[in-house]
Coordinates of N, CA, C and O in Angstrom, one line a residue:
M1 N -20.3 -35.8 27.0 CA -20.1 -34.5 27.3 C -19.3 -33.8 26.1 O -18.4 -34.4 25.6
N2 N -19.7 -32.7 25.7 CA -19.1 -32.0 24.6 C -18.0 -31.1 25.1 O -18.2 -30.2 26.0
A3 N -16.8 -31.2 24.6 CA -15.7 -30.3 24.9 C -15.8 -29.1 24.0 O -16.1 -29.2 22.8
P4 N -15.4 -27.9 24.5 CA -15.4 -26.7 23.7 C -14.4 -26.8 22.6 O -13.3 -27.4 22.8
A5 N -14.7 -26.3 21.5 CA -13.7 -26.3 20.3 C -12.6 -25.4 20.7 O -12.7 -24.3 21.3
P6 N -11.3 -25.8 20.4 CA -10.2 -25.0 20.7 C -10.2 -23.7 19.9 O -10.6 -23.7 18.7
Q7 N -9.8 -22.7 20.5 CA -9.7 -21.4 19.9 C -8.4 -21.2 19.2 O -7.4 -21.3 19.8
I8 N -8.4 -20.9 18.0 CA -7.2 -20.6 17.2 C -7.1 -19.1 17.0 O -8.0 -18.5 16.5
S9 N -6.0 -18.6 17.5 CA -5.8 -17.2 17.4 C -5.4 -16.8 15.9 O -4.8 -17.6 15.2
A10 N -5.9 -15.7 15.5 CA -5.7 -15.2 14.2 C -4.2 -14.8 14.0 O -3.7 -14.1 14.8
T11 N -3.6 -15.4 13.0 CA -2.2 -15.0 12.8 C -2.1 -14.0 11.6 O -1.0 -13.5 11.4
V12 N -3.1 -13.9 10.9 CA -3.2 -12.9 9.8 C -4.4 -12.1 9.9 O -5.5 -12.6 10.1
R13 N -4.3 -10.8 9.7 CA -5.4 -9.9 9.7 C -5.4 -9.2 8.4 O -4.4 -8.9 7.8
T14 N -6.6 -8.9 7.9 CA -6.7 -8.2 6.6 C -7.7 -7.1 6.6 O -8.6 -7.1 7.4
F15 N -7.5 -6.1 5.7 CA -8.4 -5.0 5.6 C -8.3 -4.6 4.1 O -7.2 -4.6 3.5
A16 N -9.5 -4.3 3.5 CA -9.5 -3.8 2.1 C -10.6 -2.8 1.9 O -11.7 -2.9 2.6
Q17 N -10.3 -1.8 1.1 CA -11.3 -0.8 0.9 C -11.2 -0.2 -0.5 O -10.1 0.1 -0.9
R18 N -12.3 -0.1 -1.2 CA -12.3 0.5 -2.5 C -12.5 2.0 -2.3 O -13.3 2.4 -1.5
L19 N -11.8 2.8 -3.1 CA -11.9 4.3 -3.0 C -11.9 4.9 -4.4 O -11.4 4.3 -5.3
S20 N -12.4 6.1 -4.4 CA -12.5 6.8 -5.7 C -11.1 7.2 -6.2 O -10.2 7.5 -5.4
S21 N -10.9 7.1 -7.5 CA -9.5 7.4 -8.0 C -9.3 8.9 -8.1 O -9.3 9.5 -9.2
T22 N -9.2 9.6 -7.0 CA -9.1 11.0 -6.8 C -8.0 11.3 -5.8 O -7.7 10.4 -5.0
R23 N -7.6 12.5 -5.7 CA -6.6 12.9 -4.6 C -7.3 12.7 -3.3 O -6.6 12.3 -2.3
R24 N -8.6 13.0 -3.2 CA -9.3 12.8 -1.9 C -9.3 11.3 -1.6 O -9.2 10.9 -0.4
G25 N -9.5 10.4 -2.5 CA -9.5 9.0 -2.3 C -8.1 8.5 -1.8 O -8.0 7.7 -0.9
A26 N -7.1 9.1 -2.4 CA -5.7 8.7 -2.0 C -5.5 9.2 -0.5 O -4.9 8.5 0.3
R27 N -5.9 10.4 -0.2 CA -5.8 10.9 1.2 C -6.5 10.0 2.2 O -6.0 9.6 3.2
L28 N -7.7 9.6 1.8 CA -8.5 8.8 2.7 C -7.9 7.4 2.8 O -7.9 6.8 3.9
A29 N -7.3 6.9 1.8 CA -6.6 5.6 1.9 C -5.5 5.6 3.0 O -5.4 4.7 3.8
R30 N -4.7 6.7 3.0 CA -3.7 6.9 4.0 C -4.3 6.9 5.4 O -3.8 6.3 6.3
L31 N -5.3 7.7 5.6 CA -6.0 7.9 6.9 C -6.6 6.6 7.4 O -6.4 6.2 8.5
L32 N -7.2 5.8 6.5 CA -7.8 4.5 6.9 C -6.7 3.5 7.2 O -6.9 2.7 8.2
A33 N -5.6 3.5 6.5 CA -4.5 2.6 6.8 C -4.0 2.9 8.1 O -3.8 1.9 8.9
V34 N -3.7 4.1 8.5 CA -3.2 4.4 9.8 C -4.2 4.0 10.9 O -3.8 3.4 11.9
E35 N -5.4 4.3 10.7 CA -6.4 3.9 11.7 C -6.4 2.4 11.9 O -6.5 1.9 13.0
R36 N -6.4 1.7 10.8 CA -6.4 0.2 10.9 C -5.2 -0.3 11.6 O -5.2 -1.2 12.5
L37 N -4.0 0.2 11.2 CA -2.8 -0.3 11.8 C -2.7 0.0 13.3 O -2.2 -0.8 14.1
Q38 N -3.2 1.2 13.7 CA -3.2 1.5 15.1 C -4.2 0.6 15.8 O -3.9 0.2 16.9
A39 N -5.3 0.3 15.2 CA -6.3 -0.6 15.9 C -5.7 -2.0 16.0 O -6.0 -2.7 17.0
W40 N -4.8 -2.4 15.1 CA -4.2 -3.7 15.2 C -3.0 -3.7 16.1 O -2.3 -4.7 16.3
Q41 N -2.6 -2.5 16.6 CA -1.5 -2.3 17.5 C -0.2 -2.7 16.9 O 0.7 -3.3 17.5
V42 N 0.0 -2.3 15.6 CA 1.2 -2.5 14.9 C 2.2 -1.4 15.5 O 1.8 -0.3 15.8
S43 N 3.5 -1.8 15.5 CA 4.5 -0.9 16.1 C 4.5 0.4 15.4 O 4.3 0.5 14.2
P44 N 4.7 1.5 16.1 CA 4.8 2.8 15.4 C 5.8 2.9 14.3 O 5.5 3.6 13.3
A45 N 6.9 2.3 14.4 CA 7.9 2.4 13.3 C 7.4 1.7 12.0 O 7.5 2.3 10.9
V46 N 6.7 0.6 12.1 CA 6.1 -0.1 11.0 C 4.9 0.7 10.4 O 4.8 0.9 9.2
T47 N 4.1 1.2 11.3 CA 3.0 2.0 10.9 C 3.4 3.3 10.2 O 2.8 3.6 9.1
E48 N 4.4 4.0 10.6 CA 4.9 5.2 9.9 C 5.4 4.9 8.5 O 5.1 5.6 7.6
R49 N 6.2 3.8 8.4 CA 6.7 3.4 7.1 C 5.5 3.0 6.1 O 5.4 3.4 5.0
A50 N 4.6 2.2 6.7 CA 3.4 1.8 5.9 C 2.6 3.0 5.5 O 2.0 3.0 4.3
E51 N 2.4 3.9 6.4 CA 1.6 5.1 6.0 C 2.2 5.8 4.8 O 1.4 6.2 3.9
Q52 N 3.5 6.0 4.8 CA 4.1 6.7 3.7 C 4.0 5.9 2.4 O 3.7 6.5 1.3
I53 N 4.1 4.6 2.5 CA 3.9 3.7 1.3 C 2.5 3.8 0.8 O 2.3 3.9 -0.4
V54 N 1.5 3.7 1.7 CA 0.1 3.8 1.2 C -0.1 5.2 0.5 O -0.7 5.2 -0.5
A55 N 0.4 6.2 1.1 CA 0.3 7.6 0.5 C 0.8 7.6 -0.9 O 0.2 8.1 -1.8
E56 N 2.0 7.1 -1.1 CA 2.7 7.1 -2.4 C 1.9 6.2 -3.4 O 1.6 6.7 -4.6
L57 N 1.6 5.0 -3.0 CA 1.0 4.1 -4.0 C -0.5 4.5 -4.3 O -0.9 4.4 -5.4
A58 N -1.2 5.0 -3.3 CA -2.6 5.5 -3.6 C -2.6 6.7 -4.4 O -3.4 6.8 -5.3
T59 N -1.6 7.6 -4.2 CA -1.5 8.8 -5.1 C -1.2 8.4 -6.5 O -1.8 8.9 -7.5
N60 N -0.3 7.4 -6.7 CA 0.0 6.9 -8.0 C -1.2 6.3 -8.7 O -1.5 6.5 -9.9
A61 N -2.0 5.5 -7.9 CA -3.2 4.9 -8.4 C -4.2 6.0 -8.9 O -4.8 5.8 -9.9
A62 N -4.3 7.0 -8.1 CA -5.3 8.1 -8.4 C -4.8 8.9 -9.6 O -5.6 9.4 -10.4
L63 N -3.5 9.2 -9.7 CA -3.0 10.0 -10.8 C -2.6 9.3 -12.1 O -3.0 9.7 -13.2
H64 N -2.0 8.1 -11.9 CA -1.5 7.4 -13.1 C -2.2 6.2 -13.5 O -2.2 5.7 -14.6
G65 N -3.0 5.6 -12.5 CA -3.7 4.4 -12.7 C -5.2 4.6 -12.9 O -6.0 3.7 -12.9
R66 N -5.6 5.8 -13.1 CA -7.0 6.2 -13.1 C -7.6 5.9 -14.5 O -7.1 6.2 -15.5
V67 N -8.8 5.3 -14.4 CA -9.7 5.1 -15.5 C -11.0 5.6 -15.1 O -11.5 5.3 -14.0
Q68 N -11.6 6.5 -15.9 CA -12.8 7.2 -15.6 C -13.9 6.2 -15.1 O -14.1 5.2 -15.8
G69 N -14.5 6.4 -14.0 CA -15.5 5.6 -13.5 C -15.1 4.4 -12.7 O -15.9 3.5 -12.3
R70 N -13.7 4.2 -12.6 CA -13.2 3.0 -11.9 C -12.5 3.4 -10.7 O -11.7 4.4 -10.6
D71 N -12.7 2.7 -9.6 CA -12.0 2.9 -8.3 C -10.7 2.2 -8.2 O -10.3 1.4 -9.1
F72 N -9.9 2.5 -7.2 CA -8.8 1.8 -6.8 C -9.0 1.1 -5.5 O -10.0 1.5 -4.8
Q73 N -8.3 0.1 -5.1 CA -8.4 -0.6 -3.9 C -7.1 -0.6 -3.1 O -6.1 -0.9 -3.6
V74 N -7.2 -0.3 -1.8 CA -6.1 -0.4 -0.9 C -6.4 -1.6 0.0 O -7.5 -1.8 0.5
S75 N -5.3 -2.4 0.2 CA -5.5 -3.6 1.1 C -4.3 -3.7 2.0 O -3.2 -3.3 1.6
L76 N -4.5 -4.1 3.2 CA -3.5 -4.3 4.2 C -3.6 -5.7 4.7 O -4.7 -6.2 5.0
T77 N -2.5 -6.4 4.9 CA -2.4 -7.7 5.5 C -1.3 -7.6 6.6 O -0.2 -7.2 6.3
L78 N -1.7 -8.1 7.8 CA -0.8 -8.1 8.9 C -0.5 -9.5 9.3 O -1.4 -10.3 9.6
D79 N 0.8 -9.9 9.3 CA 1.2 -11.2 9.9 C 1.5 -10.9 11.3 O 2.6 -10.3 11.6
V80 N 0.6 -11.3 12.2 CA 0.8 -11.0 13.6 C 2.1 -11.5 14.2 O 2.7 -10.9 15.0
A81 N 2.4 -12.7 13.8 CA 3.6 -13.3 14.4 C 4.9 -12.6 14.1 O 5.8 -12.5 14.9
T82 N 5.0 -11.9 13.0 CA 6.2 -11.2 12.6 C 6.0 -9.7 12.6 O 7.0 -9.0 12.4
D83 N 4.8 -9.2 12.8 CA 4.5 -7.7 12.8 C 4.8 -7.2 11.4 O 5.2 -6.0 11.2
T84 N 4.7 -8.0 10.3 CA 4.9 -7.6 9.0 C 3.6 -7.2 8.3 O 2.6 -7.9 8.4
V85 N 3.7 -6.0 7.7 CA 2.5 -5.5 7.0 C 2.8 -5.5 5.5 O 3.8 -5.1 5.0
R86 N 1.8 -6.0 4.8 CA 1.8 -6.0 3.3 C 0.8 -5.0 2.8 O -0.4 -5.1 3.2
V87 N 1.2 -4.0 2.1 CA 0.3 -2.9 1.6 C 0.2 -3.3 0.1 O 1.1 -3.5 -0.6
S88 N -1.1 -3.3 -0.4 CA -1.4 -3.5 -1.8 C -2.3 -2.5 -2.3 O -3.3 -2.2 -1.6
V89 N -2.0 -1.9 -3.5 CA -2.9 -1.0 -4.1 C -3.2 -1.4 -5.5 O -2.2 -1.6 -6.3
T90 N -4.4 -1.6 -5.8 CA -4.8 -2.2 -7.1 C -5.6 -1.1 -7.9 O -6.5 -0.4 -7.4
D91 N -5.1 -0.8 -9.1 CA -5.8 0.1 -10.0 C -6.2 -0.5 -11.3 O -5.9 -1.7 -11.6
A92 N -6.8 0.3 -12.2 CA -7.4 -0.2 -13.4 C -6.4 -0.2 -14.6 O -6.8 -0.6 -15.7
R93 N -5.2 0.4 -14.5 CA -4.3 0.6 -15.6 C -3.2 -0.5 -15.6 O -2.1 -0.2 -15.3
G94 N -3.5 -1.7 -16.0 CA -2.5 -2.7 -16.1 C -1.4 -2.6 -17.1 O -0.3 -3.1 -17.0
E95 N -1.7 -1.7 -18.1 CA -0.7 -1.5 -19.2 C 0.3 -0.5 -18.8 O 1.3 -0.4 -19.4
Q96 N 0.1 0.2 -17.7 CA 1.1 1.1 -17.2 C 1.7 0.6 -15.9 O 1.3 1.0 -14.8
L97 N 2.8 -0.2 -16.0 CA 3.4 -0.7 -14.9 C 4.4 0.3 -14.3 O 5.1 1.0 -15.1
P98 N 4.5 0.5 -13.0 CA 5.5 1.4 -12.5 C 6.9 1.0 -12.7 O 7.2 -0.2 -12.6
I99 N 7.7 1.9 -13.1 CA 9.1 1.7 -13.3 C 9.9 2.5 -12.4 O 9.8 3.7 -12.4
P100 N 10.7 1.9 -11.5 CA 11.5 2.7 -10.6 C 12.5 3.5 -11.4 O 13.2 2.9 -12.3
R101 N 12.7 4.7 -11.1 CA 13.6 5.6 -11.8 C 14.9 5.8 -10.9 O 14.8 5.9 -9.7
A102 N 16.0 5.9 -11.6 CA 17.2 6.3 -10.8 C 17.0 7.8 -10.4 O 16.4 8.6 -11.1
D103 N 17.5 8.2 -9.3 CA 17.3 9.5 -8.8 C 17.7 10.6 -9.7 O 17.1 11.6 -9.8
F104 N 18.8 10.3 -10.5 CA 19.3 11.4 -11.4 C 18.4 11.6 -12.6 O 18.5 12.6 -13.4
E105 N 17.4 10.7 -12.9 CA 16.5 10.9 -14.0 C 15.4 11.9 -13.8 O 14.7 12.3 -14.7
T106 N 15.1 12.2 -12.5 CA 14.1 13.2 -12.2 C 14.7 14.6 -12.1 O 15.6 14.8 -11.3
P107 N 14.2 15.5 -12.8 CA 14.8 16.9 -12.7 C 14.6 17.4 -11.3 O 13.6 17.2 -10.6
M108 N 15.6 18.2 -10.9 CA 15.6 18.7 -9.5 C 14.4 19.6 -9.2 O 14.0 19.6 -8.1
D109 N 13.9 20.3 -10.2 CA 12.8 21.2 -9.9 C 11.4 20.5 -10.2 O 10.4 21.1 -10.1
S110 N 11.4 19.2 -10.4 CA 10.2 18.5 -10.7 C 9.4 18.2 -9.4 O 10.0 17.9 -8.3
E111 N 8.1 18.4 -9.4 CA 7.3 18.2 -8.2 C 6.9 16.7 -8.0 O 6.2 16.3 -7.1
S112 N 7.2 15.9 -9.0 CA 6.8 14.5 -8.9 C 7.9 13.6 -9.5 O 8.9 14.1 -10.0
G113 N 7.7 12.3 -9.4 CA 8.7 11.4 -10.0 C 9.6 10.7 -9.0 O 10.5 9.9 -9.4
R114 N 9.4 10.9 -7.7 CA 10.2 10.3 -6.7 C 9.5 9.3 -5.8 O 10.1 8.8 -4.9
G115 N 8.2 9.1 -6.0 CA 7.4 8.3 -5.2 C 7.9 6.9 -5.0 O 8.0 6.3 -3.9
L116 N 8.3 6.2 -6.1 CA 8.7 4.9 -6.1 C 10.1 4.8 -5.4 O 10.5 3.7 -4.9
L117 N 10.9 5.8 -5.5 CA 12.2 5.8 -4.8 C 11.9 5.8 -3.3 O 12.6 5.1 -2.5
L118 N 10.9 6.5 -2.8 CA 10.5 6.5 -1.4 C 10.0 5.1 -1.0 O 10.3 4.6 0.0
V119 N 9.1 4.5 -1.9 CA 8.6 3.2 -1.6 C 9.8 2.2 -1.5 O 9.8 1.4 -0.5
A120 N 10.7 2.2 -2.4 CA 11.9 1.3 -2.4 C 12.7 1.5 -1.1 O 13.2 0.6 -0.5
A121 N 12.8 2.8 -0.7 CA 13.6 3.1 0.5 C 12.9 2.6 1.8 O 13.6 2.2 2.8
L122 N 11.6 2.7 1.8 CA 10.9 2.4 3.1 C 10.5 1.0 3.2 O 10.3 0.4 4.3
A123 N 10.3 0.3 2.1 CA 9.8 -1.1 2.1 C 11.0 -2.1 2.2 O 12.1 -1.8 1.7
D124 N 10.7 -3.3 2.8 CA 11.7 -4.3 2.7 C 11.7 -5.0 1.4 O 12.7 -5.4 0.9
R125 N 10.5 -5.1 0.8 CA 10.4 -5.6 -0.6 C 9.2 -4.9 -1.2 O 8.2 -4.5 -0.5
W126 N 9.2 -4.8 -2.6 CA 8.0 -4.3 -3.2 C 8.0 -4.8 -4.7 O 9.0 -5.3 -5.2
G127 N 6.9 -4.7 -5.3 CA 6.8 -5.2 -6.7 C 5.4 -4.9 -7.3 O 4.5 -4.3 -6.6
T128 N 5.2 -5.4 -8.5 CA 3.9 -5.2 -9.2 C 3.5 -6.5 -9.8 O 4.3 -7.3 -10.2
E129 N 2.2 -6.8 -9.8 CA 1.6 -8.0 -10.4 C 0.4 -7.5 -11.2 O -0.3 -6.6 -10.9
Q130 N 0.2 -8.3 -12.3 CA -1.0 -8.0 -13.1 C -2.3 -8.4 -12.3 O -2.2 -9.3 -11.5
Y131 N -3.3 -7.6 -12.5 CA -4.6 -7.9 -11.9 C -5.6 -8.0 -13.0 O -6.1 -7.0 -13.5
P132 N -6.0 -9.3 -13.4 CA -6.9 -9.5 -14.5 C -8.2 -8.9 -14.2 O -8.7 -8.9 -13.1
P133 N -8.9 -8.4 -15.2 CA -8.6 -8.5 -16.6 C -7.7 -7.4 -17.2 O -7.0 -7.6 -18.1
S134 N -7.6 -6.3 -16.5 CA -6.9 -5.2 -17.1 C -6.1 -4.3 -16.1 O -5.7 -3.2 -16.5
G135 N -6.1 -4.7 -14.8 CA -5.5 -3.8 -13.8 C -4.1 -4.3 -13.4 O -3.5 -5.3 -13.9
K136 N -3.6 -3.7 -12.3 CA -2.3 -4.1 -11.7 C -2.4 -3.8 -10.2 O -3.2 -3.0 -9.7
T137 N -1.6 -4.6 -9.5 CA -1.5 -4.4 -8.0 C 0.0 -4.1 -7.8 O 0.8 -4.9 -8.2
T138 N 0.2 -3.0 -7.1 CA 1.5 -2.7 -6.6 C 1.5 -2.9 -5.1 O 0.6 -2.5 -4.4
W139 N 2.5 -3.7 -4.6 CA 2.6 -4.1 -3.2 C 3.9 -3.7 -2.6 O 4.9 -3.6 -3.3
A140 N 3.9 -3.7 -1.3 CA 5.1 -3.4 -0.6 C 5.0 -4.1 0.8 O 3.9 -4.1 1.4
E141 N 6.1 -4.7 1.3 CA 6.1 -5.3 2.6 C 7.0 -4.5 3.6 O 8.1 -4.1 3.2
V142 N 6.5 -4.3 4.8 CA 7.2 -3.6 5.8 C 7.2 -4.4 7.1 O 6.2 -4.9 7.5
S143 N 8.4 -4.7 7.6 CA 8.5 -5.4 8.9 C 9.5 -4.6 9.8 O 10.2 -3.7 9.4
P144 N 9.4 -4.9 11.1 CA 10.3 -4.2 12.0 C 11.8 -4.4 11.6 O 12.2 -5.4 11.2
R145 N 12.5 -3.3 11.7 CA 13.9 -3.3 11.4 C 14.7 -3.4 12.7 O 14.3 -3.0 13.8
S146 N 15.9 -4.0 12.6 CA 16.7 -4.2 13.7 C 17.9 -3.2 13.7 O 19.0 -3.6 13.9
D147 N 17.6 -2.0 13.4 CA 18.6 -0.9 13.2 C 19.4 -0.8 14.5 O 19.0 -0.6 15.5

C-alpha cells in the first residue's frame, strides 16, 4: 500500500516582474506589489511600508538606473513564518550605487533627493548588491514592528 507523500507547507513565497524603466513602470511596480502582498495576506502595517519602499526603489530604478532599452525588475519574497517581506529592485546601472544622503544635504526646495531617507526609515534593513554583468539590486526588508 502506498502512503500519500507528506505535504510541506511553503514557508517562502516569491514574486518577480520585469517592467519598463519609465514612471509608468514604477507606478505599476507599486500596484503589483500591493496586489501580491494582499493576496499573500501580509499584515496591513507591513504591506504599507513595503508599498512605499517599492515606490521609492522603482522610481529610482526608472529615473537613475535607466539604460535605454533595458527594463528593471521588482521582486518580493515573503517569509511566512515571520511575516517578513524582502523587496528587491534590480536595474541596469551598476556603476551608480545609491548613496544615502544626510537630510541636510538636500535643499529644502528640492523635489527629489529624499527617497533613500524614506527607505531607511521604513525598512528594518536595506542595502545594495552588484548584479552581474553590469547592474545592481537595491533591497529592503520589512517585518512586523512591536511598537
